[in-house]
Amino acid sequence: MTPHGGEPRSPLPHAGRAPEGRAAEAATAEACTDEAATAEASSVEAATPEAATAEELTAEARTAEERTAEERAAERRDAEERAVEEALALVGRRQPYEAHTHSAPERLDTTASRRPEPFGSSPSGANSFRADSRPGGHSFHADSQPGDPGTGNGQTSPAQPSQHIGPGSPTGLGRPAEPGRPAELGSPTGPIGPAEPGSPAEPGSTLPAACATSWHDARALARRLGRAAPLAAHRLPLERALGHVLAEAVVALTDLPSFDTSAMDGWAVAGPGPWAVRMGEGLLAGRGEGEPLLDGQAVRIATGARIPAEATAVIRSEHARFDEVKGLLHATRAVVPGQDIRPRGQECRSGDQLLPVGTVVTPPVLGLAAAAGYDALVAVPLPRVDVFVLGDELLTAGLPQGGRIRDALGPMLGPWLRSLGAEVSAPQRLGDDAEALRRALTTSDADLVLTTGGTAAGPVDHVHPVLAEIGAELLVDGVSVRPGHPMLLARLVDGGPYVVGLPGNPLAAVAGLMTLAEPLLRGIAGRPAQDSYHPPVREEVRGHPLDTRLIPVVHRADSVMPLHYSGPAMLRGIAAADGLAVVPPGGVRSGAEVEILDLPWTSAEPWTEGCFT
């Protein structure tokens, strides 16, 4: 076999030596063979014919077995060599063959219980993985296809040193193979990366699989962490309480209404008609109590005006006829005692609980509180959020040019977070500056920091190394969801803020926002969790084989319609969506029920169906 265009390789252990060395060895071996043949001839002559025949048969059998074993070994080496050649040919690379340092291609463990953690995508769509899921650790990058240019077909990239994971490592993968004994291909006990300098690499090394957190587990963890945050409380005037969550229940400070009032413009009457009209301007809202009515009397009254004593009903203006000549009022419809009168305490009595703790203060809540006698409310402070936009390639104005693109996340995240009940500072644009990121993280006094981009393992992805440098606790490092799998959740030391690292692609960032930031913020703010509901989907939705998918949808009658333009870098679909459908691995058929995450607003209009579905 001549895979590299050279001389045919010997299957023997010394095949890698120089031609001169092989010739000398061959001559020595031939001389030894002649001596052995002479000695064997002498012994045969001295032996009986029967013994000579038996010895010859045994020698032939031994020789045949040795030849068969050597052939099998040669075939195995040739097969391995062909596999290496084929893998390297996929990327146009070849490397010198060394008989004792050949390493089989990496094989990723893709079982459900220990699946490789994706931290980015190659141009071909294959995932790249990191061996060490903790920030700051050495990382080993391997494509899911053998022979990726970034991996050297199982060899560690010079720019990314490999890390050996021992039994006590976070991944739980085993130990290196015993000296002189190769590890099995794909075995979790195989070594990671190249061997120590001067020693042959062990064949069959395998990449340790970092465990991505499932989507449901990641979201549940963020919710629990938010709820565990201590809730402060402060008193806010009504004009500043909008969007906060009540830390104290709203209890009526008075009866509502606090006196009997007229529900309509018309006539207040006493007893049966016809009624003699009391002349004058009548009763107006905001005035004091009028004179009591006598039986058979009527007086004009405005909506909201206080009902005079002894009045039995209010007749709407359109249901009465006034005879100016006789000064009498006649009803055109039957009059029921108490009609169109709002009695005192109809809505609530003093001391009734109107709103419980945890209620979000909306405009109607402000109105009710004011009506019940409140000037201020005791509420939970809004969570404070800092947004750090990373990436030198981002423009803040104008058209994309020179390989740079517009920043879509900076303008989007602030309003989105405010709609979730957060107080958001202006976005800080840090570029790809690790020191600027470290300084921004360590000086933030927010409850939550959101970073955009830099969560994968590229040359300018600084989030993991910086978090490791400042001693942050990494709580979620990658989630089994598409788009958005490189998202992360961390907590800074000494009670510092939480950090949610969003991927740089816009829709992937939305997925991270809804998976980690939204439930975390709800808990910190004291807001209840979003209600879960499962309408049917109108069309079949293809799923990822292993991961959850989040797909923009719009409501159509009693079902939801998936939208197009749902790629990781796209916003056209989510801009027209009412929510995100949570599609389980494998997808869903038309008519199947799916969980929906509602967006804080509704942007879908009738015209969107033709444009986005």
Coordinates of C-alpha atoms in Angstrom, one line a residue:
M1 CA 0.0 0.0 0.0
T2 CA 1.4 3.4 -0.9
P3 CA -0.9 6.0 0.5
H4 CA 1.6 8.8 0.4
G5 CA 3.1 8.0 -3.0
G6 CA 6.2 6.4 -1.5
E7 CA 7.5 2.9 -1.3
P8 CA 5.2 0.1 -0.1
R9 CA 5.2 -0.1 3.7
S10 CA 6.2 -3.2 5.5
P11 CA 3.6 -4.5 8.0
L12 CA 6.5 -5.3 10.4
P13 CA 7.3 -3.1 13.4
H14 CA 10.4 -1.6 11.8
A15 CA 8.6 -0.3 8.7
G16 CA 9.4 3.3 9.6
R17 CA 13.2 2.9 9.4
A18 CA 15.5 4.2 6.6
P19 CA 16.2 1.9 3.5
E20 CA 19.8 1.5 4.6
G21 CA 18.8 0.2 8.0
R22 CA 16.3 -2.1 6.5
A23 CA 18.9 -3.6 4.1
A24 CA 21.3 -4.2 7.0
E25 CA 18.6 -5.9 9.0
A26 CA 17.7 -8.1 6.1
A27 CA 21.3 -9.2 5.7
T28 CA 21.6 -10.0 9.4
A29 CA 18.3 -11.9 9.3
E30 CA 19.5 -13.9 6.3
A31 CA 22.8 -14.9 8.0
C32 CA 20.8 -16.0 11.1
T33 CA 18.5 -18.0 8.9
D34 CA 21.5 -19.8 7.3
E35 CA 22.9 -20.7 10.7
A36 CA 19.6 -21.9 11.9
A37 CA 19.2 -24.0 8.7
T38 CA 22.6 -25.7 9.3
A39 CA 21.8 -26.5 12.9
E40 CA 18.4 -27.8 11.9
A41 CA 19.9 -30.1 9.2
S42 CA 22.3 -31.6 11.8
S43 CA 19.6 -32.3 14.2
V44 CA 17.4 -33.9 11.5
E45 CA 20.2 -36.2 10.5
A46 CA 20.5 -37.4 14.1
A47 CA 16.8 -37.9 14.6
T48 CA 14.6 -40.8 13.6
P49 CA 12.4 -40.3 10.4
E50 CA 9.2 -40.2 12.5
A51 CA 10.5 -37.4 14.8
A52 CA 11.8 -35.5 11.9
T53 CA 8.4 -35.6 10.2
A54 CA 6.6 -34.4 13.4
E55 CA 9.0 -31.6 14.0
E56 CA 8.6 -30.4 10.4
L57 CA 4.8 -30.4 10.7
T58 CA 5.0 -28.4 13.9
A59 CA 7.4 -25.8 12.4
E60 CA 5.1 -25.4 9.4
A61 CA 2.0 -24.9 11.6
R62 CA 3.9 -22.4 13.7
T63 CA 5.1 -20.5 10.6
A64 CA 1.6 -20.5 9.2
E65 CA 0.1 -19.1 12.4
E66 CA 2.8 -16.4 12.6
R67 CA 2.2 -15.5 9.0
T68 CA -1.6 -15.3 9.6
A69 CA -1.2 -13.0 12.6
E70 CA 1.2 -10.7 10.8
E71 CA -1.2 -10.5 7.9
R72 CA -4.1 -9.6 10.2
A73 CA -2.0 -7.0 11.9
A74 CA -1.0 -5.6 8.5
E75 CA -4.6 -5.5 7.4
R76 CA -5.7 -3.6 10.5
R77 CA -2.9 -1.1 10.0
D78 CA -3.8 -0.7 6.4
A79 CA -7.5 -0.2 7.3
E80 CA -6.6 2.5 9.9
E81 CA -4.3 4.1 7.4
R82 CA -7.0 4.2 4.8
A83 CA -9.4 5.7 7.3
V84 CA -6.9 8.4 8.1
E85 CA -6.2 9.1 4.5
E86 CA -9.9 9.4 3.6
A87 CA -10.6 11.7 6.6
L88 CA -7.7 13.9 5.7
A89 CA -8.7 14.0 2.1
L90 CA -12.0 15.5 3.1
V91 CA -10.3 18.7 4.1
G92 CA -7.3 18.6 1.7
R93 CA -4.8 17.8 4.5
R94 CA -2.3 15.0 4.8
Q95 CA 0.2 14.3 7.6
P96 CA 3.2 12.0 7.7
Y97 CA 2.4 8.5 8.8
E98 CA 4.1 7.2 11.9
A99 CA 3.5 3.6 12.8
H100 CA 3.4 4.2 16.5
T101 CA 1.9 7.6 16.8
H102 CA -1.2 7.2 14.6
S103 CA -4.4 8.2 16.3
A104 CA -7.8 7.2 15.1
P105 CA -10.3 9.9 14.4
E106 CA -12.1 11.4 17.4
R107 CA -15.5 9.9 18.0
L108 CA -18.0 12.0 19.9
D109 CA -20.3 10.4 22.5
T110 CA -23.8 11.4 21.4
T111 CA -25.8 9.4 23.8
A112 CA -28.7 11.2 25.5
S113 CA -27.2 11.1 28.9
R114 CA -23.8 12.6 27.9
R115 CA -24.1 14.5 24.7
P116 CA -21.4 16.8 23.4
E117 CA -22.0 20.4 24.4
P118 CA -22.3 22.6 21.3
F119 CA -20.7 26.0 21.5
G120 CA -21.0 27.2 17.9
S121 CA -21.5 26.1 14.4
S122 CA -19.1 25.5 11.6
P123 CA -19.8 27.0 8.2
S124 CA -21.1 23.6 7.0
G125 CA -23.6 23.5 9.8
A126 CA -21.7 21.0 11.9
N127 CA -21.3 21.7 15.6
S128 CA -18.1 22.5 17.4
F129 CA -17.7 21.3 20.9
R130 CA -15.6 22.2 24.0
A131 CA -14.2 19.5 26.1
D132 CA -14.1 21.6 29.3
S133 CA -17.4 23.2 30.0
R134 CA -16.1 25.4 32.8
P135 CA -14.9 28.9 31.9
G136 CA -11.2 29.5 31.9
G137 CA -10.3 25.8 31.5
H138 CA -8.3 24.6 28.5
S139 CA -10.6 23.7 25.7
F140 CA -10.5 21.2 22.9
H141 CA -12.5 21.8 19.8
A142 CA -13.6 19.1 17.5
D143 CA -16.1 19.1 14.7
S144 CA -18.8 16.5 14.6
Q145 CA -17.4 15.3 11.3
P146 CA -13.9 13.7 11.3
G147 CA -11.2 15.6 9.6
D148 CA -12.4 19.1 10.4
P149 CA -9.6 21.6 9.6
G150 CA -9.8 22.8 13.2
T151 CA -9.1 19.5 14.8
G152 CA -6.6 17.8 12.6
N153 CA -8.5 14.6 12.6
G154 CA -8.2 13.9 16.3
Q155 CA -5.1 16.0 16.9
T156 CA -5.4 19.0 19.2
S157 CA -5.3 22.4 17.4
P158 CA -2.2 24.3 18.3
A159 CA -4.3 27.3 19.3
Q160 CA -6.4 25.3 21.6
P161 CA -4.4 23.0 24.0
S162 CA -6.2 19.9 25.1
Q163 CA -6.9 19.2 28.7
H164 CA -6.7 15.8 30.3
I165 CA -9.8 15.1 32.3
G166 CA -9.2 12.8 35.3
P167 CA -11.7 10.9 37.5
G168 CA -12.3 13.9 39.6
S169 CA -13.0 16.2 36.6
P170 CA -16.3 18.0 36.1
T171 CA -17.1 15.7 33.1
G172 CA -16.6 12.6 35.1
L173 CA -14.6 10.9 32.3
G174 CA -12.0 8.4 33.2
R175 CA -8.3 7.9 33.1
P176 CA -5.6 7.5 30.5
A177 CA -4.8 4.1 29.2
E178 CA -2.1 2.1 30.9
P179 CA 1.4 2.5 29.5
G180 CA 1.8 0.4 26.4
R181 CA -1.8 -0.4 26.2
P182 CA -3.9 1.6 23.7
A183 CA -7.3 2.7 24.8
E184 CA -10.3 1.5 22.8
L185 CA -11.7 3.7 20.2
G186 CA -14.5 5.8 21.7
S187 CA -13.9 4.6 25.2
P188 CA -14.6 7.2 27.9
T189 CA -11.4 6.1 29.6
G190 CA -9.2 7.1 26.7
P191 CA -6.8 10.0 26.8
I192 CA -7.7 13.5 25.5
G193 CA -5.4 15.2 23.1
P194 CA -1.8 14.4 22.2
A195 CA 0.5 12.4 24.5
E196 CA 3.2 14.0 26.5
P197 CA 6.3 15.1 24.5
G198 CA 8.5 12.3 23.7
S199 CA 5.9 9.6 24.2
P200 CA 3.8 8.0 21.5
A201 CA 0.2 9.1 21.3
E202 CA -2.3 6.5 22.3
P203 CA -4.6 5.5 19.5
G204 CA -8.4 5.7 19.9
S205 CA -8.5 8.9 22.0
T206 CA -12.0 10.2 22.7
L207 CA -13.4 13.6 23.3
P208 CA -15.1 14.1 26.7
A209 CA -18.7 15.2 26.3
A210 CA -19.8 18.2 28.3
C211 CA -23.5 17.9 29.3
A212 CA -25.8 20.6 28.0
T213 CA -28.6 21.5 30.3
S214 CA -32.0 20.5 29.0
W215 CA -34.3 23.5 28.0
H216 CA -36.9 22.8 30.7
D217 CA -34.3 22.2 33.4
A218 CA -32.4 25.5 32.5
R219 CA -35.7 27.5 32.6
A220 CA -36.8 25.9 35.8
L221 CA -33.4 26.6 37.4
A222 CA -33.6 30.3 36.4
R223 CA -37.1 30.5 37.9
R224 CA -36.0 29.0 41.2
L225 CA -32.9 31.3 41.4
G226 CA -35.2 34.3 40.8
R227 CA -37.6 33.2 43.5
A228 CA -34.8 32.6 45.9
A229 CA -33.7 36.2 45.7
P230 CA -34.7 38.3 48.8
L231 CA -37.6 40.7 48.0
A232 CA -37.1 44.2 49.2
A233 CA -40.0 46.7 49.5
H234 CA -40.3 50.4 49.3
R235 CA -43.2 52.9 49.3
L236 CA -43.8 54.6 45.9
P237 CA -46.1 57.4 45.0
L238 CA -48.8 56.2 42.6
E239 CA -47.2 58.1 39.7
R240 CA -44.0 56.0 40.1
A241 CA -45.5 52.6 40.9
L242 CA -46.5 51.5 37.4
G243 CA -44.9 48.1 36.5
H244 CA -43.8 47.3 40.0
V245 CA -45.2 44.3 42.0
L246 CA -47.1 44.8 45.2
A247 CA -45.2 43.9 48.3
E248 CA -48.3 44.7 50.4
A249 CA -51.9 43.9 49.7
V250 CA -54.2 46.8 48.7
V251 CA -57.0 47.0 51.3
A252 CA -60.0 49.3 50.8
L253 CA -59.6 52.4 53.0
T254 CA -63.3 53.3 52.5
D255 CA -66.5 52.0 51.1
L256 CA -66.8 52.2 47.3
P257 CA -68.8 54.1 46.5
S258 CA -68.7 56.0 49.8
F259 CA -72.3 57.2 49.4
D260 CA -75.3 56.5 47.3
T261 CA -74.8 58.0 43.8
S262 CA -76.7 58.3 40.6
A263 CA -75.6 56.0 37.8
M264 CA -77.3 58.1 35.1
D265 CA -78.3 61.6 34.1
G266 CA -82.0 62.0 34.7
W267 CA -84.5 62.5 37.6
A268 CA -84.3 61.4 41.2
V269 CA -87.8 60.5 42.3
A270 CA -89.5 59.6 45.6
G271 CA -92.5 57.3 45.6
P272 CA -94.9 56.6 42.7
G273 CA -95.6 59.1 39.9
P274 CA -96.4 61.4 38.4
W275 CA -94.0 63.6 40.3
A276 CA -94.0 67.3 41.0
V277 CA -90.8 68.7 39.8
R278 CA -88.7 70.8 42.3
M279 CA -87.4 73.6 40.2
G280 CA -83.8 74.8 40.2
E281 CA -80.4 73.6 38.8
G282 CA -80.8 70.2 40.3
L283 CA -78.1 67.9 41.9
L284 CA -74.6 67.9 40.5
A285 CA -71.6 65.6 41.1
G286 CA -69.2 66.9 43.7
R287 CA -71.8 68.9 45.6
G288 CA -72.9 68.3 49.1
E289 CA -76.0 66.4 50.2
G290 CA -79.2 68.0 48.9
E291 CA -82.5 68.4 50.7
P292 CA -84.5 65.3 51.3
L293 CA -87.3 64.6 48.7
L294 CA -90.9 64.3 49.8
D295 CA -93.1 61.5 48.5
G296 CA -94.3 62.4 45.0
Q297 CA -91.4 64.8 44.3
A298 CA -88.7 64.7 41.6
V299 CA -85.5 66.7 41.0
R300 CA -82.9 66.8 38.2
I301 CA -79.7 64.8 38.9
A302 CA -76.4 64.3 37.2
T303 CA -74.3 61.1 36.9
G304 CA -72.2 60.7 40.1
A305 CA -74.2 63.1 42.1
R306 CA -75.2 62.2 45.6
I307 CA -78.7 60.7 45.9
P308 CA -80.9 62.8 48.2
A309 CA -82.5 61.3 51.2
E310 CA -85.8 59.5 50.7
A311 CA -85.3 59.1 46.9
T312 CA -86.4 55.7 45.7
A313 CA -85.2 55.6 42.1
V314 CA -83.5 57.5 39.2
I315 CA -85.3 57.8 35.9
R316 CA -83.1 58.3 32.9
S317 CA -83.8 61.4 30.9
E318 CA -84.8 59.5 27.8
H319 CA -87.3 57.5 29.8
A320 CA -89.2 60.5 31.2
R321 CA -91.5 63.3 29.9
F322 CA -91.8 66.7 31.6
D323 CA -95.1 68.5 31.3
E324 CA -93.9 72.1 31.7
V325 CA -97.5 73.5 31.8
K326 CA -98.6 71.4 34.8
G327 CA -95.0 71.0 36.2
L328 CA -95.4 67.2 36.4
L329 CA -92.9 64.4 35.4
H330 CA -94.2 61.3 33.8
A331 CA -92.3 58.0 33.3
T332 CA -92.5 56.4 29.9
R333 CA -91.4 53.0 31.3
A334 CA -92.1 51.1 34.5
V335 CA -90.1 52.4 37.4
V336 CA -88.4 49.8 39.7
P337 CA -87.3 50.9 43.2
G338 CA -83.5 51.4 43.3
Q339 CA -83.0 51.5 39.6
D340 CA -79.9 53.4 38.4
I341 CA -78.7 54.1 41.9
R342 CA -75.3 52.9 42.9
P343 CA -75.6 52.1 46.6
R344 CA -72.8 52.8 49.1
G345 CA -70.4 49.9 49.4
Q346 CA -71.6 48.3 46.1
E347 CA -68.0 47.6 45.0
C348 CA -66.3 47.1 48.3
R349 CA -66.5 47.8 52.0
S350 CA -63.8 49.4 54.0
G351 CA -61.2 46.7 55.0
D352 CA -61.9 44.4 52.0
Q353 CA -58.8 43.2 50.3
L354 CA -58.8 44.5 46.8
L355 CA -55.4 43.2 45.4
P356 CA -53.1 40.6 46.8
V357 CA -49.3 40.7 47.2
G358 CA -47.6 39.9 43.9
T359 CA -50.0 41.8 41.8
V360 CA -48.3 43.7 38.9
V361 CA -49.2 47.4 39.1
T362 CA -51.0 48.3 35.9
P363 CA -52.9 51.4 35.0
P364 CA -56.2 50.0 36.3
V365 CA -54.5 49.0 39.5
L366 CA -53.4 52.6 40.0
G367 CA -56.9 53.8 39.4
L368 CA -58.4 51.3 41.9
A369 CA -55.8 52.2 44.5
A370 CA -56.6 55.9 44.1
A371 CA -60.3 55.3 44.3
A372 CA -59.8 53.2 47.5
G373 CA -58.0 56.1 49.1
Y374 CA -54.2 55.4 48.4
D375 CA -51.6 58.0 47.6
A376 CA -48.7 55.5 47.5
L377 CA -48.2 51.8 47.3
V378 CA -45.7 49.4 48.9
A379 CA -44.0 47.6 46.1
V380 CA -40.9 45.5 45.1
P381 CA -38.2 47.5 43.4
L382 CA -37.8 46.9 39.7
P383 CA -34.8 44.6 38.9
R384 CA -32.0 46.6 37.6
V385 CA -30.4 45.3 34.4
D386 CA -27.2 46.2 32.6
V387 CA -26.7 45.3 29.0
F388 CA -23.2 44.8 27.6
V389 CA -23.1 44.6 23.8
L390 CA -19.9 42.8 22.6
G391 CA -18.4 42.7 19.1
D392 CA -16.1 44.9 17.1
E393 CA -18.2 44.1 13.9
L394 CA -21.3 46.0 15.1
L395 CA -22.4 49.4 13.7
T396 CA -24.8 51.7 15.5
A397 CA -26.0 53.6 12.4
G398 CA -26.2 53.5 8.7
L399 CA -26.0 50.5 6.3
P400 CA -23.9 47.4 6.8
Q401 CA -20.5 47.9 5.1
G402 CA -16.9 46.8 5.1
G403 CA -17.8 43.4 6.6
R404 CA -19.6 45.1 9.6
I405 CA -23.3 44.7 10.5
R406 CA -25.8 46.7 12.3
D407 CA -26.3 46.0 16.0
A408 CA -29.9 44.6 16.3
L409 CA -29.7 43.6 19.9
G410 CA -28.8 46.9 21.5
P411 CA -32.0 48.6 20.3
M412 CA -34.2 45.5 21.0
L413 CA -33.1 44.4 24.5
G414 CA -33.8 47.5 26.5
P415 CA -37.5 47.8 25.6
W416 CA -38.0 44.1 25.8
L417 CA -36.6 44.0 29.3
R418 CA -38.7 46.9 30.4
S419 CA -41.8 45.1 29.2
L420 CA -40.8 42.3 31.6
G421 CA -40.7 44.8 34.5
A422 CA -37.0 45.7 34.6
E423 CA -35.2 49.0 35.0
V424 CA -32.6 49.0 32.2
S425 CA -29.6 51.1 31.8
A426 CA -28.4 52.3 28.4
P427 CA -26.5 49.6 26.5
Q428 CA -22.7 49.7 26.9
R429 CA -20.9 48.8 23.8
L430 CA -17.6 47.1 24.8
G431 CA -16.5 45.6 21.4
D432 CA -14.2 42.6 21.7
D433 CA -12.2 43.9 24.6
A434 CA -11.7 41.4 27.4
E435 CA -10.4 44.0 29.9
A436 CA -13.4 46.3 29.2
L437 CA -15.7 43.3 29.9
R438 CA -14.0 42.4 33.1
R439 CA -14.1 46.0 34.3
A440 CA -17.8 46.4 33.4
L441 CA -18.8 43.1 35.1
T442 CA -16.9 43.8 38.4
T443 CA -18.3 47.4 38.7
S444 CA -21.9 46.7 37.9
D445 CA -24.4 47.1 40.7
A446 CA -27.3 45.7 38.7
D447 CA -29.3 42.6 39.7
L448 CA -28.7 41.1 36.3
V449 CA -26.2 41.6 33.6
L450 CA -26.9 40.6 30.0
T451 CA -24.1 40.2 27.6
T452 CA -24.6 39.7 23.8
G453 CA -22.2 37.5 21.9
G454 CA -18.9 36.0 23.0
T455 CA -20.3 32.9 24.7
A456 CA -18.9 30.4 22.3
A457 CA -15.2 29.4 22.0
G458 CA -13.9 31.6 19.2
P459 CA -10.7 33.7 19.3
V460 CA -12.5 36.8 20.5
D461 CA -15.2 35.1 22.6
H462 CA -14.1 36.4 26.0
V463 CA -17.1 35.7 28.2
H464 CA -16.0 32.4 29.6
P465 CA -12.4 33.4 30.3
V466 CA -13.4 36.6 31.9
L467 CA -16.0 34.9 34.1
A468 CA -13.4 32.4 35.2
E469 CA -10.9 35.2 35.9
I470 CA -13.2 37.0 38.2
G471 CA -14.3 33.8 40.0
A472 CA -17.9 33.7 38.8
E473 CA -20.0 30.6 39.5
L474 CA -21.1 29.0 36.2
L475 CA -24.6 27.7 36.8
V476 CA -25.7 26.8 33.2
D477 CA -23.1 26.4 30.4
G478 CA -25.0 25.7 27.3
V479 CA -28.7 24.6 26.8
S480 CA -30.1 21.9 24.6
V481 CA -32.2 24.3 22.5
R482 CA -32.1 25.6 18.9
P483 CA -31.5 28.4 18.3
G484 CA -29.5 29.6 21.3
H485 CA -27.5 26.6 22.6
P486 CA -24.4 28.6 23.6
M487 CA -26.3 30.6 26.2
L488 CA -25.1 30.6 29.8
L489 CA -26.1 31.7 33.3
A490 CA -23.5 32.6 36.0
R491 CA -23.4 34.4 39.4
L492 CA -20.7 36.8 40.4
V493 CA -19.0 36.4 43.7
D494 CA -19.9 38.1 47.0
G495 CA -23.6 38.4 46.1
G496 CA -22.8 40.1 42.8
P497 CA -25.3 40.2 39.9
Y498 CA -26.4 37.2 37.9
V499 CA -25.0 37.1 34.4
V500 CA -27.0 35.8 31.4
G501 CA -24.7 35.4 28.3
L502 CA -26.8 35.6 25.2
P503 CA -25.5 34.3 21.8
G504 CA -24.8 37.0 19.2
N505 CA -27.3 35.9 16.6
P506 CA -30.5 37.9 17.2
L507 CA -33.1 35.1 17.3
A508 CA -30.7 32.9 19.3
A509 CA -30.4 35.8 21.8
V510 CA -34.2 36.0 22.0
A511 CA -34.2 32.3 22.8
G512 CA -31.7 32.9 25.6
L513 CA -33.7 35.9 26.9
M514 CA -36.9 33.8 27.1
T515 CA -35.1 30.7 28.5
L516 CA -33.0 32.3 31.2
A517 CA -33.5 36.0 31.6
E518 CA -37.3 36.1 31.6
P519 CA -38.0 33.6 34.4
L520 CA -35.1 34.9 36.4
L521 CA -36.4 38.5 36.2
R522 CA -39.9 37.4 37.1
G523 CA -38.6 35.8 40.3
I524 CA -36.4 38.8 41.3
A525 CA -39.3 41.2 40.6
G526 CA -41.8 39.0 42.6
R527 CA -43.9 38.4 39.5
P528 CA -45.7 35.1 39.1
A529 CA -44.5 32.6 36.5
Q530 CA -46.0 32.8 33.0
D531 CA -49.0 30.5 32.6
S532 CA -48.5 27.5 30.4
Y533 CA -50.9 26.5 27.7
H534 CA -50.8 24.1 24.8
P535 CA -52.8 25.0 21.7
P536 CA -52.6 22.8 18.6
V537 CA -50.3 23.7 15.8
R538 CA -51.7 24.0 12.3
E539 CA -48.7 22.6 10.4
E540 CA -46.1 20.0 11.0
V541 CA -43.0 21.4 12.6
R542 CA -39.7 19.6 12.1
G543 CA -37.6 19.3 15.2
H544 CA -34.0 18.8 16.1
P545 CA -33.0 15.2 16.7
L546 CA -31.8 15.9 20.3
D547 CA -32.6 19.5 21.2
T548 CA -35.7 21.5 21.9
R549 CA -36.6 24.1 19.2
L550 CA -38.2 27.5 19.8
I551 CA -40.3 28.6 16.8
P552 CA -42.1 32.0 16.3
V553 CA -45.8 31.5 16.0
V554 CA -49.0 33.6 15.5
H555 CA -52.4 32.8 16.9
R556 CA -55.1 31.8 14.4
A557 CA -58.5 31.2 16.0
D558 CA -57.9 28.3 18.4
S559 CA -54.5 27.2 17.0
V560 CA -51.1 28.6 16.3
M561 CA -49.3 28.9 13.0
P562 CA -45.5 28.6 12.7
L563 CA -43.8 31.4 11.0
H564 CA -41.0 31.3 8.4
Y565 CA -37.8 33.3 8.8
S566 CA -36.9 31.5 12.0
G567 CA -33.1 31.1 11.5
P568 CA -30.8 32.0 14.4
A569 CA -29.7 35.3 12.7
M570 CA -33.3 36.3 11.6
L571 CA -35.7 38.7 13.3
R572 CA -38.4 38.8 10.6
G573 CA -40.4 35.9 12.1
I574 CA -40.2 37.0 15.7
A575 CA -41.2 40.6 14.7
A576 CA -44.6 39.3 13.6
A577 CA -45.0 36.7 16.3
D578 CA -47.4 36.4 19.3
G579 CA -45.2 33.8 21.0
L580 CA -42.7 31.0 20.7
A581 CA -43.7 27.4 20.3
V582 CA -41.6 25.0 22.4
V583 CA -41.1 22.1 19.9
P584 CA -39.7 18.9 21.5
P585 CA -36.9 16.9 20.0
G586 CA -38.1 15.1 16.8
G587 CA -40.8 17.8 16.0
V588 CA -44.6 17.7 16.1
R589 CA -47.2 16.7 13.7
S590 CA -50.0 19.0 12.4
G591 CA -52.7 19.2 15.1
A592 CA -50.4 18.2 18.0
E593 CA -50.4 20.5 21.0
V594 CA -47.4 22.6 21.8
E595 CA -46.4 24.7 24.7
I596 CA -46.4 28.4 24.0
L597 CA -44.3 31.2 25.5
D598 CA -46.2 34.4 25.2
L599 CA -44.4 37.5 24.2
P600 CA -45.0 40.6 26.3
W601 CA -46.9 42.2 23.4
T602 CA -49.0 41.2 20.3
S603 CA -47.6 42.3 17.0
A604 CA -49.5 40.0 14.7
E605 CA -51.9 41.6 12.3
P606 CA -54.1 40.0 9.6
W607 CA -51.7 41.0 6.9
T608 CA -48.9 39.0 8.4
E609 CA -50.2 35.6 7.5
G610 CA -49.4 36.0 3.8
C611 CA -46.0 37.5 4.5
F612 CA -44.7 35.3 7.2
T613 CA -46.4 31.9 7.0

